[in-house]
Amino acid sequence: MDAHLICDAERRYPGGATIEARFEVPLDGFSVTVLFGPSGSGKTTVLRLLAGLERVDQGRIRAGGEAWSDAAQNIHLGPQARNLGFLSQDYDLFPHLSVYANLGYGLRDLEASARQARTEELLELLDLRGLGERRPAELSGGQRQRVALGRALARRPRLLLLDEPFTALDRPAQLRLRRELRELLRGLALPTVLVTHDRDEALHLGDRIVVLDQGRVCQSGDIQRAFDRPTDPAVARILGVETVVRGRVEGVAEGLATVAVGPARIFAADPGGLGQQAFVCIRGEDVAVERQGVAPSGSTARNRLPGTITTLHAEGALVRLSLDCGFPLECLVTRQACQDLGLVEGDAVTAILKAAAVHLIPHD
Amino acid sequence: MDAHLICDAERRYPGGATIEARFEVPLDGFSVTVLFGPSGSGKTTVLRLLAGLERVDQGRIRAGGEAWSDAAQNIHLGPQARNLGFLSQDYDLFPHLSVYANLGYGLRDLEASARQARTEELLELLDLRGLGERRPAELSGGQRQRVALGRALARRPRLLLLDEPFTALDRPAQLRLRRELRELLRGLALPTVLVTHDRDEALHLGDRIVVLDQGRVCQSGDIQRAFDRPTDPAVARILGVETVVRGRVEGVAEGLATVAVGPARIFAADPGGLGQQAFVCIRGEDVAVERQGVAPSGSTARNRLPGTITTLHAEGALVRLSLDCGFPLECLVTRQACQDLGLVEGDAVTAILKAAAVHLIPHD
Amino acid sequence: PPRRLAIAAAADLQFALVDLKAAFAKTHPETELALTFGSSGNFYTQLTQKAPFDLFLSADLSYPKKLVEAGLADGASLFTYSRGHLVLWVPKTSPIPVETLGMKALLHPAARKVAMANPRYAPYGKAAEAALLKLGLLEAVQPHLVLGDNIAQTAQFVQSGAADIGILALSLAMAPVMQASGRYVEVPLDAYPPLEQGGVIPNHSQNRADALAFRAFLLSPEGLAILRRYGFQAGGA
Amino acid sequence: MDWQAVRLSVQLASLTTLVLLGLALPLAYWLAFTQRRWKFLVEAVVAMPLVLPPTVLGFYLLMALGPRSPLGWLWERAFGHTLPFSFEGLLLASVLYSLPFMVQPLASAFAGVERGLIEASWCLGESRFRTFVRVIVPLSWGGILTGLVLSFAHTLGEFGVVLMVGGNLPGRTRTVSIAIYDQVQAMDYGPAARTAALLLGVSFLVLTLTYALRRSQRKPWTLI
Amino acid sequence: MDWQAVRLSVQLASLTTLVLLGLALPLAYWLAFTQRRWKFLVEAVVAMPLVLPPTVLGFYLLMALGPRSPLGWLWERAFGHTLPFSFEGLLLASVLYSLPFMVQPLASAFAGVERGLIEASWCLGESRFRTFVRVIVPLSWGGILTGLVLSFAHTLGEFGVVLMVGGNLPGRTRTVSIAIYDQVQAMDYGPAARTAALLLGVSFLVLTLTYALRRSQRKPWTLI
Ligand SMILES: Nc1ncnc2c1ncn2[C@@H]1O[C@H](COP(=O)(O)OP(=O)(O)OP(=O)(O)O)[C@@H](O)[C@H]1O
Ligand SMILES: Nc1ncnc2c1ncn2[C@@H]1O[C@H](COP(=O)(O)OP(=O)(O)OP(=O)(O)O)[C@@H](O)[C@H]1O
Ligand SMILES: [Mg+2]
Ligand SMILES: [Mg+2]
């Protein structure tokens, strides 16, 4: 049986936009598919189509061989039958129920004690201790968002749909939650579709990405590939260009991690919690370039990667260099620096990069 | 007359937290005061106290000599009498009114033509063209947030209160709106209190900051000072440490800006729209350190700043160096690099920094 | 347990029936009277639907007759117990001297609102209208008329002062409350057709024996005497 | 067919509904938002007219409005005719009698308006009153409609009080429901049925129009 | 004091309210959420019982329930007594008569529940029915209370229909409102006033309790 969610559907808002959703989501075991795109591009609509909250105007949605929606055959499975967790952008907490009751709402089938254990666990995970008896109106915005996330998780559904789950949180809380959420989802082998417009969040949590723009899917597939090779400039603009490569963690010693990316070794500060695999994120602004052959000075910059300039592209005040260092590396330098060194395409250069400036995102 | 909003008030939620708000907001002309703090720290409550939507349980709020709230004297001025613009975290758009009508809701005193001009202008500013006739239910989350922002702005009130105005927007839209909002507010000479948990947003938009934690103000005052000298580790943790200094823009040529920070000159990529003043943000990860006296190699790194190590502090896998380069500069290097160069406090070093890695935030 | 005799009685009988009940109980202690007062028209309608009444005392003989015609009651059980009398009634404080003016009182300037029962269906209303017509007063009085649903409501109109003068049943005018608060004069008997008040025992009566017994008691000298005390004068006497 | 009665009824029902709306809007607002401890007493009092049988209520009203009561006396002095048996008296009685039908749906609709929206309006400089007009009332549309329909229909069908206070005067206080009653009492079942059908028809038309109007005004709102 | 009548009235009103609640919950749900084009027709039909004067409605009901009607005939065969002039008949009539008082407030409250909350419940696996029970009903509390109070009070005060269909049989169908009516008709103003006061008192107590209960249940919700 095909363990994929196959979405090939259209939703036309009367007097509004048309959203065309064509992509796949693996359903066998843990994986996070990120829906990424600017405001109004149709992310929420796609999620609602998946949830069965909007009817498909054309096309179909099939999950593991089962038809969820099919406009031609007039099939529309209700959300109840899809076994989902859905976190809406507006939270939609039940105002008449306490935080406890909101979290336990979908757990009718559980025994009281199991239900309580589950909700306690969620309160802990979501840093909501002591708020169990409150009503949603007595919570702050971020607390409400966390309760809504917990409620979607509680049932351990077959598919989790999260619409911008962390927007109302401060950065430290976001980081912590992302990490713990990914752990939890992996533990539950729970496939997830996540809407976000935060690139870091996408990279941290996502395995696959679906890039939306103006109601259409511009690109979808492995998140690495999308950041590597955006199919068109629109996608590149939406994603924000930066080097994002997957590497194998070779070792961690004294706070310094060594990651193999293709033939290259990259030293990076250990973010903690590294496993086998990690995304190596390098911002173009952080990469300096030297002519090859210059003697290395005693600087704290750890990484010196030999490579060649494949393309050279003026971008306003800056020049974007695409290097081939055994993996594609983007580098952003000022126009003046480029002129001073007289860089042209094909030149052999050394890319210089502080270990502390390499951003590792654990990804197992 | 004292053109300050002086808040010295407490709000005790029955069965919940107590929020103590003590800070000042200048009311004469344009300035942005940022309320910063983790989720649940009391930001929204403070804003609601200022708006007159919550009663002060103790203390008082005075604006330019006028008592807005005073628990002792049982004074409570309604929100109507305070002449504010308030964007709530839940948007609270009127569901029965079109986008046009929502934007024009507070503009009863304007003539129809002026009202229309104002709303058109806002639609333009907020990138909502063509959505004027829609109802809020027919908008995406980010579109709703923008309409709510526009509605708060429309009346050109005496004080603007914004509760996390950009959370639902994608990064490019955020950046654009921040820039344009600041321009607009300056043009209108509109003092603003802004809640955010995004440091970039705080730095981009804020002049002053009020840091909240667990219902108490930990620090308040000039945003530069707060980032320079957090009064305690809690504040530092909340703000996220990084070098943020104000500098004077000396010139821009060929995409490279020269900014004077104290005695030092820093080269940075021109973000566009620079005026006289800018925040220079330097992430510790981006600064490499060299022993002084080493001959400079022909690298694209533009900035070579002589300085001395004032403190040296191990932080997990990394070592944080505080340098004095005529201004305080934080530098984060791996422990190994630090050992290799044998750095100790008091050493004279050169900080190396790519121009492209210096983040300028225009700030006039 | 005592046998139950359910009686549906016209509203104007309520004062008289209290005494009648007491007197009847002396001779028939085993029978319990369950009295329901209301408009005769309603009772008629209800009896056509087998309302559980054993005896019907109407304000108007026409309703019992109709029941017989419809085959719902035995013609043999039909009886007349009284003839209704009309009076002109004004409150004690009224400036209208009914006693001296007689029927002309209706034309008195203070008689701005004249209350009477609805002539379309209330027996006393029909009689009152006939009287006004016969006396040539109808046209003059018409604009001042206010119509009560039944004779009891008509009495309330005047008694409350909302209407200035009313054409009521003698039985009501003799009720203690009315007697205490007003004055009245009888409408000449020859001005309206006899207001025959009669009753019948419906076929579905559950307690025909007691119904017959009560009818007999009502028509006995003792019964007729009590009726007379409340303004019901049998045989047009 | 008694067209006069129909016209009168529609007039009375419309006017009553209008007057009630005017009375109930502020009263319901107060009930929905006040924090007075004794509010529940007022709520109970408002519901009282429901409880007394109409004719009995009518009787007490007749006493209260009659020329012997202070109100009735004043009225007669001012207008030269008594309050009972007049259209104005009928109107007054109907308003009193139908009060809860308007107040209750309104108050519960008002209380259901999201607080955030009210606050948003205040922050945009609108007074409580204008917020009421511009936000609370439009968002309570369903409740207001319920109130209007219930009051109108109830007044149209009202009979006990009207009979008592109105005195069944053709053209002035004989409403169509009294006319039907008359016909039924007089056992004119044919005309009664026809008039009843007319009353039902007219009401049905009014109600249908009202609901159809709402249908077109509101977005369809369904559970998929 | 006619305690029997009071007890009967309270019984009738309670039972009617209960039955109505059972009927109105699904009906109001349907009205609030259906998308059928002819829904407005049903809404109009539901409001109809309001429009006919009670005694006239009572007359037609009497005809419809009487032993000559199919329903009445069946009933008599099955239970050995006629439907009119019995408590059951009274209940049936009251339910019919008070239907709109329950349905309308309920439907408008249901329609006011935020769609997102309903959807959230579905997504948590709850069926429409259970969503109705767990989300829509609790959030429509105000409307349900309004419906309960209006129905209860209205049945308690009902008189025309009850008189016609019930036949004013002491102990069986003589409700307190009819008892008062009788007393007023008999010009026993003293007892009438006392019984009325009792009726008002009981109702007031019930209503007060209801509203006070709600007050304690709900968070205070005020405009500052
Ligand atoms: N009910 C509706 N009727 C008409 N147009 C709608 C409706 N709902 C959404 N839209 C439009 O469809 C487009 C996609 O909306 P959607 O909510 O899916 O965007 P989104 O990607 O979630 O945006 P955001 O990041 O702002 O939440 C938007 O342009 C929006 O205006
Ligand atoms: N009505 C209330 N009753 C009781 N406690 C409340 C109430 N409203 C807020 N609180 C509590 O007060 C604290 C501050 O809430 P507030 O909404 O001001 O936080 P915030 O800083 O805006 O957080 P966020 O960033 O999540 O929006 C929180 O702990 C919250 O739980
Ligand atoms: Mg969205
Ligand atoms: Mg908040």
PDB file of C-alpha atoms in Angstrom, chain C residues 18-91:
ATOM      1  CA  VAL C  18     -71.921  27.942  45.749  1.00  0.00           C
ATOM      2  CA  ASP C  19     -75.113  27.940  47.813  1.00  0.00           C
ATOM      3  CA  LEU C  20     -76.720  25.274  45.678  1.00  0.00           C
ATOM      4  CA  LYS C  21     -73.737  23.051  46.164  1.00  0.00           C
ATOM      5  CA  ALA C  22     -73.877  23.410  49.917  1.00  0.00           C
ATOM      6  CA  ALA C  23     -77.564  22.654  50.002  1.00  0.00           C
ATOM      7  CA  PHE C  24     -77.222  19.684  47.667  1.00  0.00           C
ATOM      8  CA  ALA C  25     -74.416  18.237  49.768  1.00  0.00           C
ATOM      9  CA  LYS C  26     -76.776  17.987  52.741  1.00  0.00           C
ATOM     10  CA  THR C  27     -79.029  15.572  50.922  1.00  0.00           C
ATOM     11  CA  HIS C  28     -76.368  13.859  48.820  1.00  0.00           C
ATOM     12  CA  PRO C  29     -73.268  13.614  51.003  1.00  0.00           C
ATOM     13  CA  GLU C  30     -71.819  10.848  48.862  1.00  0.00           C
ATOM     14  CA  THR C  31     -71.713  13.032  45.779  1.00  0.00           C
ATOM     15  CA  GLU C  32     -68.933  15.510  45.201  1.00  0.00           C
ATOM     16  CA  LEU C  33     -69.643  18.411  42.877  1.00  0.00           C
ATOM     17  CA  ALA C  34     -66.789  19.462  40.599  1.00  0.00           C
ATOM     18  CA  LEU C  35     -67.755  22.881  39.261  1.00  0.00           C
ATOM     19  CA  THR C  36     -66.323  24.491  36.185  1.00  0.00           C
ATOM     20  CA  PHE C  37     -67.507  27.948  35.183  1.00  0.00           C
ATOM     21  CA  GLY C  38     -67.023  29.443  31.779  1.00  0.00           C
ATOM     22  CA  SER C  39     -68.618  30.702  28.645  1.00  0.00           C
ATOM     23  CA  SER C  40     -71.494  28.612  27.377  1.00  0.00           C
ATOM     24  CA  GLY C  41     -70.185  28.745  23.853  1.00  0.00           C
ATOM     25  CA  ASN C  42     -66.903  27.226  24.925  1.00  0.00           C
ATOM     26  CA  PHE C  43     -68.658  24.499  26.831  1.00  0.00           C
ATOM     27  CA  TYR C  44     -70.721  23.706  23.812  1.00  0.00           C
ATOM     28  CA  THR C  45     -67.642  23.337  21.657  1.00  0.00           C
ATOM     29  CA  GLN C  46     -65.938  21.234  24.270  1.00  0.00           C
ATOM     30  CA  LEU C  47     -68.955  19.004  24.781  1.00  0.00           C
ATOM     31  CA  THR C  48     -69.017  18.251  21.079  1.00  0.00           C
ATOM     32  CA  GLN C  49     -65.530  16.814  21.751  1.00  0.00           C
ATOM     33  CA  LYS C  50     -66.739  14.694  24.671  1.00  0.00           C
ATOM     34  CA  ALA C  51     -65.553  16.974  27.420  1.00  0.00           C
ATOM     35  CA  PRO C  52     -66.012  14.951  30.636  1.00  0.00           C
ATOM     36  CA  PHE C  53     -68.928  16.942  32.073  1.00  0.00           C
ATOM     37  CA  ASP C  54     -71.971  15.207  33.458  1.00  0.00           C
ATOM     38  CA  LEU C  55     -74.238  18.186  33.418  1.00  0.00           C
ATOM     39  CA  PHE C  56     -74.257  21.371  31.385  1.00  0.00           C
ATOM     40  CA  LEU C  57     -75.911  24.503  32.815  1.00  0.00           C
ATOM     41  CA  SER C  58     -75.937  26.995  29.984  1.00  0.00           C
ATOM     42  CA  ALA C  59     -76.700  30.697  30.051  1.00  0.00           C
ATOM     43  CA  ASP C  60     -78.754  30.164  26.969  1.00  0.00           C
ATOM     44  CA  LEU C  61     -81.081  27.356  26.095  1.00  0.00           C
ATOM     45  CA  SER C  62     -79.923  27.412  22.481  1.00  0.00           C
ATOM     46  CA  TYR C  63     -76.634  25.617  23.257  1.00  0.00           C
ATOM     47  CA  PRO C  64     -78.250  22.639  25.006  1.00  0.00           C
ATOM     48  CA  LYS C  65     -80.742  22.496  22.189  1.00  0.00           C
ATOM     49  CA  LYS C  66     -77.941  22.342  19.665  1.00  0.00           C
ATOM     50  CA  LEU C  67     -76.371  19.483  21.531  1.00  0.00           C
ATOM     51  CA  VAL C  68     -79.604  17.600  21.320  1.00  0.00           C
ATOM     52  CA  GLU C  69     -79.909  18.368  17.627  1.00  0.00           C
ATOM     53  CA  ALA C  70     -76.379  17.093  17.081  1.00  0.00           C
ATOM     54  CA  GLY C  71     -77.346  13.853  18.768  1.00  0.00           C
ATOM     55  CA  LEU C  72     -74.956  14.391  21.614  1.00  0.00           C
ATOM     56  CA  ALA C  73     -77.589  14.700  24.287  1.00  0.00           C
ATOM     57  CA  ASP C  74     -80.945  13.192  24.984  1.00  0.00           C
ATOM     58  CA  GLY C  75     -83.785  15.620  24.349  1.00  0.00           C
ATOM     59  CA  ALA C  76     -85.517  14.290  27.431  1.00  0.00           C
ATOM     60  CA  SER C  77     -82.793  15.620  29.666  1.00  0.00           C
ATOM     61  CA  LEU C  78     -83.262  19.194  28.411  1.00  0.00           C
ATOM     62  CA  PHE C  79     -84.554  21.631  31.007  1.00  0.00           C
ATOM     63  CA  THR C  80     -84.989  25.327  31.733  1.00  0.00           C
ATOM     64  CA  TYR C  81     -84.064  26.653  35.127  1.00  0.00           C
ATOM     65  CA  SER C  82     -84.367  30.405  34.855  1.00  0.00           C
ATOM     66  CA  ARG C  83     -84.991  33.460  32.803  1.00  0.00           C
ATOM     67  CA  GLY C  84     -82.167  36.000  32.657  1.00  0.00           C
ATOM     68  CA  HIS C  85     -82.790  39.667  33.535  1.00  0.00           C
ATOM     69  CA  LEU C  86     -80.898  42.676  32.249  1.00  0.00           C
ATOM     70  CA  VAL C  87     -80.038  45.740  34.349  1.00  0.00           C
ATOM     71  CA  LEU C  88     -78.379  49.076  33.780  1.00  0.00           C
ATOM     72  CA  TRP C  89     -75.526  49.366  36.215  1.00  0.00           C
ATOM     73  CA  VAL C  90     -73.403  52.357  37.259  1.00  0.00           C
ATOM     74  CA  PRO C  91     -70.802  52.707  39.949  1.00  0.00           C
TER      75      PRO C  91
END
